[in-house]
Structure formats: C-alpha cells, structure tokens
C-alpha cells in the first residue's frame, strides 16, 4: 500500500513549519515521526496534499528540568522519554508509560508531540499526561499559548490545536515521590490498550487517567474525589467509569470496558499506594 | 525529490516520489530484496532495518524521511568475506528460523535490542521483539538464538 501522491516540504524550525503550514492551508499536515500519519495515509484514512516534515526540527527534542516541572520538546521520541534519567527521577509514570507504546521500532520513531496532537483516545500518553496535570505549549502565527491537557482533547482525533498551530513543548509537573502505576490491558503484544489506566497517588491526593474509555482520554475525577474522601482502593475504583463514555467495538463491549476500567483502576491504586 | 541514503556503507542518490516508502526504495530502487514485506501495516516487523543504528519498520517510513541517514539491511550484516554476523550465526546454530520469512527483520530487531541492552533476560528479549511476528511461531528458538548471541 502506497499513500496517495502529496507534496513534501521540510522545515528546519518551528517558525518555518508554521509559516509553511499557513502557506499551504487546510490540506497540509505536519509530519513528525509519521507512525500514526503514514499508516493512515497508506490506508487512505488521511489524504493530505502537502506534508510539512518537522522530524528534523532537532531543537525541539529535549527533556529539561524546569523547576517544578519537566519540559519535554514535542519532537522527543518515545524511546528518549522511556530512557530519560530526568523523567525516571521526577516523572517515572510518564517514562514507564512511554515504554508501553507500541514496540521498540515504533518508539524509535514516534514522538510525544505526535502522539498527543493525534488525540487518539486509545493512545497511552494522552491519558497519562492528563492524569499528571500536564500543560501543552502550542505555537502559531500569532504567538505561543499554553493549553491544559484537560482542555486539549475534544473528540476522536480532535484537539484544541488550530490547523496552523504546532505543539512545541509538554510541561509535566514533578511527581514529588508520589506512588504510581500504569495498567495496560491488551490482547496482542505491541497493540493499543483495550483499556488502560495511568494513576499516581500521594496520601489522599491522586490523579487517574483512562485510556480508550470515551472519544477522548478521560480524567477519572470521581475516583480522585472518593480517594480524597478516604475510600479504599476497591471502593474508589467502583467509580472508575463514572466520568467515562465507552463505546463497544470488536475487542470489547461497553460492559466489558467498564469492568476492565474498575479492575485496572483498583490494581493501579493498590500499586500506587504501596 | 532527490535523496541521498547510505545503505550498507554505500551511498545511493536517487530521485524519489515523496510517497515512496523506504522499503520500496530499498527493494525496488536499490535492488536489495532481503528486507521483506510481511503485513504492510506496521505490525509484523519483517521490514525492519537499522536507521542510524536503530531498528525501524521500513514500511512505515517514507524514503524522504531517511534522506541523509545511514541504513543497514540484512545484506549488510555479514562480513565482506561472507562470515556471518554473530546474530546470524546464533540463529543458524539454534534453529532460530523455519521458513525464514521473518528472519531478516528478527535479526535486525535483535541486534538493535542487544545494542541497547547487551545482557537481556529471556523476558526482556521477548518484550524487546514484540514488534516482530513469526508466522511459523518459532519464537522459542528465536529467543534462544538472541540469548546465545548475547552470551557469545
Ligand atoms: C505498530 C504501531 C503500534 C502502536 N502502538 C501504540 C500504542 O500501543 N500506544 C500508543 O499510544 N501509540 C501507539 N502507536 C502510535 C505511536 O505512538 C505514534 O508514534 C504516535 O501516535 C504519533 O507520533 P508521530 O510522531 O509518529 O506522529 P505523526 O504520525 O507524524 O503525526 C500524527 C498526527 O499529529 C500531527 N502532529 C505531529 N506532530 C505535531 C506537532 N508537534 N504539532 C501539531 N501536530 C502534530 C500530524 O500532523 C498528524 O496528524 C503505534 C503505532 C504503530 C505504527
Ligand atoms: S511489513 Fe512492515 S511491519 Fe509488517
Ligand atoms: S520462520 Fe517462518 S515466519 Fe518466522
């Protein structure tokens, strides 16, 4: 399978990429690692007429200590997030979740910015950064703005980014020694989660993100409220699907997804608390 | 668009359509057919090659993305005198292949894995090869081959 024909231009900086995407208009798309876009183009699920390759904007590949948060460049690959000593120390949940994305070949090419911008509710990093209360930085023709992860996801493959805006940085608050757990349930190796749970907990405070439980990643606020009210992991997990709106598909019915969300949330909270 | 890619140490400059996949470029334009296409949907890993030393699925990369990169394919693994790469030798000695279709991709993924983790446990080998499927289901001996290579 070969994608439909398109024009290809290469950007060497974020500013140039934004200028190029503006110049080519609605039919143009950014190409980062290409590990969501190229498969979609091969299947004709996406048919951009122009690709603006941002894969060589190397100054957007970094992981830096920003004081109370860690700043990650949008072009940082999953493998670099997974192996980062800075993240292992300050945001181990994100490093661990990145190690569960696809397989090593995918992690050598795919980027965190591409994963978040793609806004697939079945992807691991949107729900994980949502649970961690991350802020995304977007750059457009009119400058830079910050978007809270909680405001970013609007529906299947739809984010708050304007077509001419580029994600440049992800800022993730340091976890400050909180306990954490990432639970991914899938049937085949390398696959997306049928349901996944990313959770951290510090005393009675916690954050729980759900993968593949609605048209967007879900912040399970009801679970956090229950934990704050002193509920046990098992009792709090009963509220796992309260903020979700799962759909059935060939892998799982709605009921099965709700069941998985509860079981995985309980396991995640138990692991995060221990 | 004109691209220059070094494959197995040899520089190739060619004019490609932007939609040309790296695997097509390698097989059809350069003529190295050791890199197989199994699924064409990013799942099986048969098309794995090294891009600047790291395994990647060449059916999921555009040739233009590899412009300026150094690629190694299965043809580049043995020494010039034909001596097999230690990973190829380990696959041979441990019966790590049956029909052989997945083998080029397995060898490329396994060498990339050992470059990152020279002494993996059996479980780490299994997880490290999760992007590669063997239709003959010969996983046991594939894992043994990789472990044997790591030891040697
Ligand atoms: C076999 C396979 C298995 C996978 N398994 C998983 C899995 O288990 N879990 C998981 O989470 N993911 C999985 N993925 C997806 C993988 O994580 C992708 O790498 C990721 O979703 C997209 O990142 P990318 O850099 O490749 O983006 P691309 O494919 O280049 O881009 C994706 C989309 O985002 C846009 N975009 C990219 N970067 C930016 C930016 N900086 N600003 C604005 N827009 C941008 C593009 O225009 C495009 O629309 C898998 C992929 C494959 C091929
Ligand atoms: S042919 Fe590339 S992953 Fe199967
Ligand atoms: S040996 Fe036949 S596909 Fe693996």
CSV table of N, CA, C and O and ligand atoms in Angstrom, one decimal, chain B residues 37-40 42-45 47 57 59, ligand 2:
chain,number,residue,atom,x,y,z
B,37,UNK,N,8.5,-7.7,3.0
B,37,UNK,CA,7.3,-7.0,3.4
B,37,UNK,C,6.3,-8.1,3.9
B,37,UNK,O,6.0,-9.0,3.1
B,38,UNK,N,5.9,-8.1,5.1
B,38,UNK,CA,5.0,-9.1,5.6
B,38,UNK,C,3.6,-8.6,5.6
B,38,UNK,O,2.7,-9.2,4.9
B,39,UNK,N,3.3,-7.6,6.4
B,39,UNK,CA,2.0,-7.2,6.6
B,39,UNK,C,1.7,-5.9,5.9
B,39,UNK,O,0.5,-5.6,5.5
B,40,UNK,N,2.7,-5.1,5.7
B,40,UNK,CA,2.5,-3.7,5.1
B,40,UNK,C,1.6,-2.8,6.0
B,40,UNK,O,1.2,-1.8,5.5
B,42,UNK,N,2.5,-2.1,9.4
B,42,UNK,CA,3.3,-1.7,10.6
B,42,UNK,C,3.3,-2.7,11.8
B,42,UNK,O,3.7,-2.4,12.9
B,43,UNK,N,2.8,-3.9,11.5
B,43,UNK,CA,2.6,-4.8,12.6
B,43,UNK,C,3.7,-5.9,12.8
B,43,UNK,O,4.0,-6.3,13.9
B,44,UNK,N,4.2,-6.4,11.6
B,44,UNK,CA,4.9,-7.7,11.7
B,44,UNK,C,6.4,-7.6,11.9
B,44,UNK,O,7.1,-8.5,12.3
B,45,UNK,N,7.0,-6.4,11.5
B,45,UNK,CA,8.4,-6.2,11.7
B,45,UNK,C,9.3,-6.9,10.7
B,45,UNK,O,10.5,-6.8,10.8
B,47,UNK,N,10.0,-6.0,7.8
B,47,UNK,CA,10.6,-5.0,7.1
B,47,UNK,C,11.6,-4.2,7.9
B,47,UNK,O,12.1,-3.2,7.4
B,57,UNK,N,10.7,0.2,11.3
B,57,UNK,CA,9.9,-0.6,10.3
B,57,UNK,C,9.9,0.2,9.0
B,57,UNK,O,9.3,1.3,8.9
B,59,UNK,N,8.4,-0.2,6.3
B,59,UNK,CA,7.1,0.0,5.6
B,59,UNK,C,6.4,1.2,6.1
B,59,UNK,O,5.3,1.6,5.6
C,2,LIG,S1,5.8,-5.1,6.6
C,2,LIG,FE1,6.5,-3.5,7.9
C,2,LIG,S2,5.7,-4.1,9.8
C,2,LIG,FE2,5.0,-5.7,8.5
